[in-house]
Amino acid sequence: EEKQQYIKDAFVFSWQGYRNFSWGYDENKPASNVPRNTRNGWGATIIDSLDTLFIMDLCEEFKEAQKFVSSISWNNNNDDEPVQLFETVIRYVGGLLSAYDLSHEKVFVKKAVELVDRLLPAFDTPTGIPYQYMNFSTGEAIKSPIACLAEIGTIQIEFTRLSEITGNWKY
C-alpha cells in the first residue's frame, strides 16, 4: 500500500507539472517546463493519461481531461504536420478506447471514430497495406513504398476493438 501511494504521488506530481505548464500540448519538458508538440498538437499526454487517471481514482482530473478530449478538433493540426498512422493509432485511438472501456463514457468512442475515419484513406492502397502518413488538410494518404509490418499488425488491436464497440466492421 505504501508503494502504491508513492507511485500515485509521483504520477500526481508529474500530472500537475504537465497541467500547469503544458496543458493541451503533447508533452511537457520537465527540466524547463516548456510545452512541445510531437504528435500533431492534440494533447497526447492527456489522452495517454486517461486510463491512469481513472485507475488511480483521480476523478476531478479525469473529468477535466474528458472535457478537453470532447473539445479536440482533429482538423487543428500542428503546422500541417503529417499524421503518422501507427503513432496516432496506438497513442490517441488506444488511449481513447481504453478510457472508454474503463469509464463507459461515450465521448471517447465518438472521438475515436472521428479520428479513425480520418485515417482510413491510408488503407486505400494497391496492396491494402496502409501508407504510414496522412495529410489531414487534404484527407489524402502520403504515398510511400515503405511499410513496417509490425506497425500494421499492432494497430489491428485498436481497429478490432473499435469495430467491437461500434458494431461497424469497416474498421
C-alpha atoms as a PDB file:
ATOM      1  CA  GLU A   1       0.000   0.000   0.000  1.00  0.00           C
ATOM      2  CA  GLU A   2       2.877   2.354   0.759  1.00  0.00           C
ATOM      3  CA  LYS A   3       4.404   1.623  -2.644  1.00  0.00           C
ATOM      4  CA  GLN A   4       1.071   2.308  -4.354  1.00  0.00           C
ATOM      5  CA  GLN A   5       0.788   5.690  -2.638  1.00  0.00           C
ATOM      6  CA  TYR A   6       4.361   6.562  -3.603  1.00  0.00           C
ATOM      7  CA  ILE A   7       3.609   5.763  -7.247  1.00  0.00           C
ATOM      8  CA  LYS A   8       0.353   7.716  -7.168  1.00  0.00           C
ATOM      9  CA  ASP A   9       2.094  10.717  -5.595  1.00  0.00           C
ATOM     10  CA  ALA A  10       4.784  10.614  -8.291  1.00  0.00           C
ATOM     11  CA  PHE A  11       2.139  10.486 -11.004  1.00  0.00           C
ATOM     12  CA  VAL A  12       0.153  13.357  -9.457  1.00  0.00           C
ATOM     13  CA  PHE A  13       3.340  15.446  -9.214  1.00  0.00           C
ATOM     14  CA  SER A  14       4.096  14.835 -12.895  1.00  0.00           C
ATOM     15  CA  TRP A  15       0.487  15.415 -13.926  1.00  0.00           C
ATOM     16  CA  GLN A  16       0.373  18.738 -12.073  1.00  0.00           C
ATOM     17  CA  GLY A  17       3.566  19.838 -13.813  1.00  0.00           C
ATOM     18  CA  TYR A  18       2.091  18.971 -17.194  1.00  0.00           C
ATOM     19  CA  ARG A  19      -1.245  20.596 -16.325  1.00  0.00           C
ATOM     20  CA  ASN A  20       0.345  23.809 -15.027  1.00  0.00           C
ATOM     21  CA  PHE A  21       2.891  24.327 -17.780  1.00  0.00           C
ATOM     22  CA  SER A  22       1.790  22.423 -20.890  1.00  0.00           C
ATOM     23  CA  TRP A  23      -1.969  21.759 -20.779  1.00  0.00           C
ATOM     24  CA  GLY A  24      -3.239  20.920 -24.254  1.00  0.00           C
ATOM     25  CA  TYR A  25       0.196  20.353 -25.708  1.00  0.00           C
ATOM     26  CA  ASP A  26       1.504  16.889 -26.450  1.00  0.00           C
ATOM     27  CA  GLU A  27       4.321  16.975 -23.901  1.00  0.00           C
ATOM     28  CA  ASN A  28       5.994  18.937 -21.138  1.00  0.00           C
ATOM     29  CA  LYS A  29       9.773  19.191 -20.973  1.00  0.00           C
ATOM     30  CA  PRO A  30      10.161  18.649 -17.217  1.00  0.00           C
ATOM     31  CA  ALA A  31      13.546  20.312 -16.725  1.00  0.00           C
ATOM     32  CA  SER A  32      12.417  23.584 -18.335  1.00  0.00           C
ATOM     33  CA  ASN A  33       8.615  23.235 -18.077  1.00  0.00           C
ATOM     34  CA  VAL A  34       8.351  24.173 -21.726  1.00  0.00           C
ATOM     35  CA  PRO A  35       5.490  22.648 -23.719  1.00  0.00           C
ATOM     36  CA  ARG A  36       6.037  20.994 -27.053  1.00  0.00           C
ATOM     37  CA  ASN A  37       4.021  19.209 -29.688  1.00  0.00           C
ATOM     38  CA  THR A  38       5.431  15.996 -31.085  1.00  0.00           C
ATOM     39  CA  ARG A  39       2.171  14.224 -32.031  1.00  0.00           C
ATOM     40  CA  ASN A  40       0.211  16.786 -34.035  1.00  0.00           C
ATOM     41  CA  GLY A  41      -0.686  19.002 -31.076  1.00  0.00           C
ATOM     42  CA  TRP A  42      -3.845  17.262 -29.897  1.00  0.00           C
ATOM     43  CA  GLY A  43      -2.767  16.782 -26.274  1.00  0.00           C
ATOM     44  CA  ALA A  44      -1.159  13.342 -26.465  1.00  0.00           C
ATOM     45  CA  THR A  45      -0.231  13.346 -22.770  1.00  0.00           C
ATOM     46  CA  ILE A  46      -3.843  13.963 -21.785  1.00  0.00           C
ATOM     47  CA  ILE A  47      -5.131  11.056 -23.841  1.00  0.00           C
ATOM     48  CA  ASP A  48      -2.222   8.809 -22.815  1.00  0.00           C
ATOM     49  CA  SER A  49      -3.068   9.526 -19.171  1.00  0.00           C
ATOM     50  CA  LEU A  50      -6.824   8.922 -19.206  1.00  0.00           C
ATOM     51  CA  ASP A  51      -6.640   5.296 -18.110  1.00  0.00           C
ATOM     52  CA  THR A  52      -4.123   6.069 -15.368  1.00  0.00           C
ATOM     53  CA  LEU A  53      -6.257   8.938 -14.063  1.00  0.00           C
ATOM     54  CA  PHE A  54      -9.248   6.617 -13.946  1.00  0.00           C
ATOM     55  CA  ILE A  55      -7.433   3.670 -12.347  1.00  0.00           C
ATOM     56  CA  MET A  56      -5.854   5.926  -9.712  1.00  0.00           C
ATOM     57  CA  ASP A  57      -9.313   7.300  -8.886  1.00  0.00           C
ATOM     58  CA  LEU A  58      -8.320  10.854  -9.758  1.00  0.00           C
ATOM     59  CA  CYS A  59     -11.910  11.757 -10.599  1.00  0.00           C
ATOM     60  CA  GLU A  60     -11.582  15.540 -10.943  1.00  0.00           C
ATOM     61  CA  GLU A  61      -8.515  15.208 -13.136  1.00  0.00           C
ATOM     62  CA  PHE A  62     -10.222  12.541 -15.252  1.00  0.00           C
ATOM     63  CA  LYS A  63     -13.292  14.757 -15.779  1.00  0.00           C
ATOM     64  CA  GLU A  64     -11.074  17.703 -16.723  1.00  0.00           C
ATOM     65  CA  ALA A  65      -9.214  15.529 -19.231  1.00  0.00           C
ATOM     66  CA  GLN A  66     -12.524  14.191 -20.575  1.00  0.00           C
ATOM     67  CA  LYS A  67     -13.733  17.753 -21.124  1.00  0.00           C
ATOM     68  CA  PHE A  68     -10.532  18.515 -23.022  1.00  0.00           C
ATOM     69  CA  VAL A  69     -10.964  15.409 -25.183  1.00  0.00           C
ATOM     70  CA  SER A  70     -14.518  16.429 -26.078  1.00  0.00           C
ATOM     71  CA  SER A  71     -13.168  19.715 -27.472  1.00  0.00           C
ATOM     72  CA  ILE A  72     -10.410  18.250 -29.668  1.00  0.00           C
ATOM     73  CA  SER A  73     -10.700  19.089 -33.339  1.00  0.00           C
ATOM     74  CA  TRP A  74      -8.679  16.704 -35.465  1.00  0.00           C
ATOM     75  CA  ASN A  75      -8.726  19.480 -38.102  1.00  0.00           C
ATOM     76  CA  ASN A  76      -6.340  21.509 -35.977  1.00  0.00           C
ATOM     77  CA  ASN A  77      -3.013  20.025 -36.856  1.00  0.00           C
ATOM     78  CA  ASN A  78       0.368  21.209 -35.612  1.00  0.00           C
ATOM     79  CA  ASP A  79       1.708  23.238 -38.562  1.00  0.00           C
ATOM     80  CA  ASP A  80       0.063  20.908 -41.085  1.00  0.00           C
ATOM     81  CA  GLU A  81       2.369  18.155 -39.878  1.00  0.00           C
ATOM     82  CA  PRO A  82       1.813  14.726 -41.489  1.00  0.00           C
ATOM     83  CA  VAL A  83      -0.186  12.408 -39.264  1.00  0.00           C
ATOM     84  CA  GLN A  84       1.691   9.178 -38.597  1.00  0.00           C
ATOM     85  CA  LEU A  85      -0.750   6.272 -38.723  1.00  0.00           C
ATOM     86  CA  PHE A  86       0.973   3.980 -36.220  1.00  0.00           C
ATOM     87  CA  GLU A  87       1.695   6.567 -33.509  1.00  0.00           C
ATOM     88  CA  THR A  88      -1.732   8.133 -33.878  1.00  0.00           C
ATOM     89  CA  VAL A  89      -3.489   4.798 -33.521  1.00  0.00           C
ATOM     90  CA  ILE A  90      -1.522   3.478 -30.557  1.00  0.00           C
ATOM     91  CA  ARG A  91      -1.423   6.752 -28.622  1.00  0.00           C
ATOM     92  CA  TYR A  92      -4.666   8.513 -29.460  1.00  0.00           C
ATOM     93  CA  VAL A  93      -7.044   5.753 -30.539  1.00  0.00           C
ATOM     94  CA  GLY A  94      -5.669   3.297 -27.975  1.00  0.00           C
ATOM     95  CA  GLY A  95      -5.921   5.898 -25.218  1.00  0.00           C
ATOM     96  CA  LEU A  96      -9.479   6.809 -26.150  1.00  0.00           C
ATOM     97  CA  LEU A  97     -10.615   3.196 -26.320  1.00  0.00           C
ATOM     98  CA  SER A  98      -9.036   2.235 -23.008  1.00  0.00           C
ATOM     99  CA  ALA A  99     -10.665   5.284 -21.393  1.00  0.00           C
ATOM    100  CA  TYR A 100     -14.000   4.146 -22.811  1.00  0.00           C
ATOM    101  CA  ASP A 101     -13.523   0.555 -21.650  1.00  0.00           C
ATOM    102  CA  LEU A 102     -12.853   1.780 -18.116  1.00  0.00           C
ATOM    103  CA  SER A 103     -15.396   4.604 -17.845  1.00  0.00           C
ATOM    104  CA  HIS A 104     -18.059   3.765 -20.455  1.00  0.00           C
ATOM    105  CA  GLU A 105     -18.129   7.462 -21.381  1.00  0.00           C
ATOM    106  CA  LYS A 106     -19.315   7.615 -24.989  1.00  0.00           C
ATOM    107  CA  VAL A 107     -17.342  10.756 -25.825  1.00  0.00           C
ATOM    108  CA  PHE A 108     -14.218   8.619 -26.068  1.00  0.00           C
ATOM    109  CA  VAL A 109     -15.780   6.381 -28.728  1.00  0.00           C
ATOM    110  CA  LYS A 110     -17.111   9.419 -30.594  1.00  0.00           C
ATOM    111  CA  LYS A 111     -13.634  10.982 -30.749  1.00  0.00           C
ATOM    112  CA  ALA A 112     -12.009   7.654 -31.706  1.00  0.00           C
ATOM    113  CA  VAL A 113     -14.475   7.210 -34.579  1.00  0.00           C
ATOM    114  CA  GLU A 114     -13.857  10.788 -35.785  1.00  0.00           C
ATOM    115  CA  LEU A 115     -10.111  10.187 -35.774  1.00  0.00           C
ATOM    116  CA  VAL A 116     -10.117   6.708 -37.308  1.00  0.00           C
ATOM    117  CA  ASP A 117     -12.471   7.810 -40.079  1.00  0.00           C
ATOM    118  CA  ARG A 118      -9.858  10.430 -40.991  1.00  0.00           C
ATOM    119  CA  LEU A 119      -7.150   7.747 -41.015  1.00  0.00           C
ATOM    120  CA  LEU A 120      -8.986   5.218 -43.208  1.00  0.00           C
ATOM    121  CA  PRO A 121      -7.747   6.629 -46.562  1.00  0.00           C
ATOM    122  CA  ALA A 122      -4.272   5.402 -45.559  1.00  0.00           C
ATOM    123  CA  PHE A 123      -5.588   1.887 -46.307  1.00  0.00           C
ATOM    124  CA  ASP A 124      -6.599   2.770 -49.867  1.00  0.00           C
ATOM    125  CA  THR A 125      -3.513   1.185 -51.406  1.00  0.00           C
ATOM    126  CA  PRO A 126      -2.892  -1.375 -54.145  1.00  0.00           C
ATOM    127  CA  THR A 127      -1.971  -3.978 -51.509  1.00  0.00           C
ATOM    128  CA  GLY A 128      -4.215  -2.997 -48.587  1.00  0.00           C
ATOM    129  CA  ILE A 129      -1.086  -2.366 -46.529  1.00  0.00           C
ATOM    130  CA  PRO A 130      -1.591   1.193 -45.305  1.00  0.00           C
ATOM    131  CA  TYR A 131       0.609   4.146 -46.023  1.00  0.00           C
ATOM    132  CA  GLN A 132       2.474   5.411 -42.979  1.00  0.00           C
ATOM    133  CA  TYR A 133       1.314   9.028 -43.108  1.00  0.00           C
ATOM    134  CA  MET A 134      -1.834  11.022 -43.766  1.00  0.00           C
ATOM    135  CA  ASN A 135      -2.293  14.641 -44.739  1.00  0.00           C
ATOM    136  CA  PHE A 136      -5.332  15.743 -42.735  1.00  0.00           C
ATOM    137  CA  SER A 137      -5.573  19.020 -44.670  1.00  0.00           C
ATOM    138  CA  THR A 138      -6.234  17.198 -47.933  1.00  0.00           C
ATOM    139  CA  GLY A 139      -7.655  13.978 -46.476  1.00  0.00           C
ATOM    140  CA  GLU A 140      -5.209  12.005 -48.588  1.00  0.00           C
ATOM    141  CA  ALA A 141      -2.545   9.491 -47.703  1.00  0.00           C
ATOM    142  CA  ILE A 142       1.058  10.459 -48.287  1.00  0.00           C
ATOM    143  CA  LYS A 143       2.148   7.754 -50.700  1.00  0.00           C
ATOM    144  CA  SER A 144       5.374   5.931 -49.946  1.00  0.00           C
ATOM    145  CA  PRO A 145       6.632   2.454 -50.809  1.00  0.00           C
ATOM    146  CA  ILE A 146       7.871   1.968 -47.234  1.00  0.00           C
ATOM    147  CA  ALA A 147       5.775  -0.012 -44.755  1.00  0.00           C
ATOM    148  CA  CYS A 148       6.508  -1.631 -41.424  1.00  0.00           C
ATOM    149  CA  LEU A 149       4.605  -4.885 -40.999  1.00  0.00           C
ATOM    150  CA  ALA A 150       4.964  -4.813 -37.199  1.00  0.00           C
ATOM    151  CA  GLU A 151       3.182  -1.445 -37.115  1.00  0.00           C
ATOM    152  CA  ILE A 152       0.398  -2.736 -39.325  1.00  0.00           C
ATOM    153  CA  GLY A 153      -0.117  -5.794 -37.144  1.00  0.00           C
ATOM    154  CA  THR A 154      -0.131  -3.781 -33.950  1.00  0.00           C
ATOM    155  CA  ILE A 155      -2.854  -1.330 -34.970  1.00  0.00           C
ATOM    156  CA  GLN A 156      -5.252  -4.187 -35.646  1.00  0.00           C
ATOM    157  CA  ILE A 157      -5.898  -4.352 -31.900  1.00  0.00           C
ATOM    158  CA  GLU A 158      -7.354  -0.837 -31.784  1.00  0.00           C
ATOM    159  CA  PHE A 159      -9.239  -1.212 -35.063  1.00  0.00           C
ATOM    160  CA  THR A 160     -10.782  -4.513 -33.965  1.00  0.00           C
ATOM    161  CA  ARG A 161     -11.782  -3.083 -30.589  1.00  0.00           C
ATOM    162  CA  LEU A 162     -13.374  -0.050 -32.262  1.00  0.00           C
ATOM    163  CA  SER A 163     -15.355  -2.413 -34.501  1.00  0.00           C
ATOM    164  CA  GLU A 164     -16.487  -4.407 -31.476  1.00  0.00           C
ATOM    165  CA  ILE A 165     -17.641  -1.281 -29.636  1.00  0.00           C
ATOM    166  CA  THR A 166     -19.382   0.362 -32.587  1.00  0.00           C
ATOM    167  CA  GLY A 167     -20.609  -2.764 -34.368  1.00  0.00           C
ATOM    168  CA  ASN A 168     -19.153  -1.249 -37.556  1.00  0.00           C
ATOM    169  CA  TRP A 169     -16.719  -3.737 -39.081  1.00  0.00           C
ATOM    170  CA  LYS A 170     -15.244  -1.282 -41.578  1.00  0.00           C
ATOM    171  CA  TYR A 171     -12.541  -0.737 -39.003  1.00  0.00           C
END
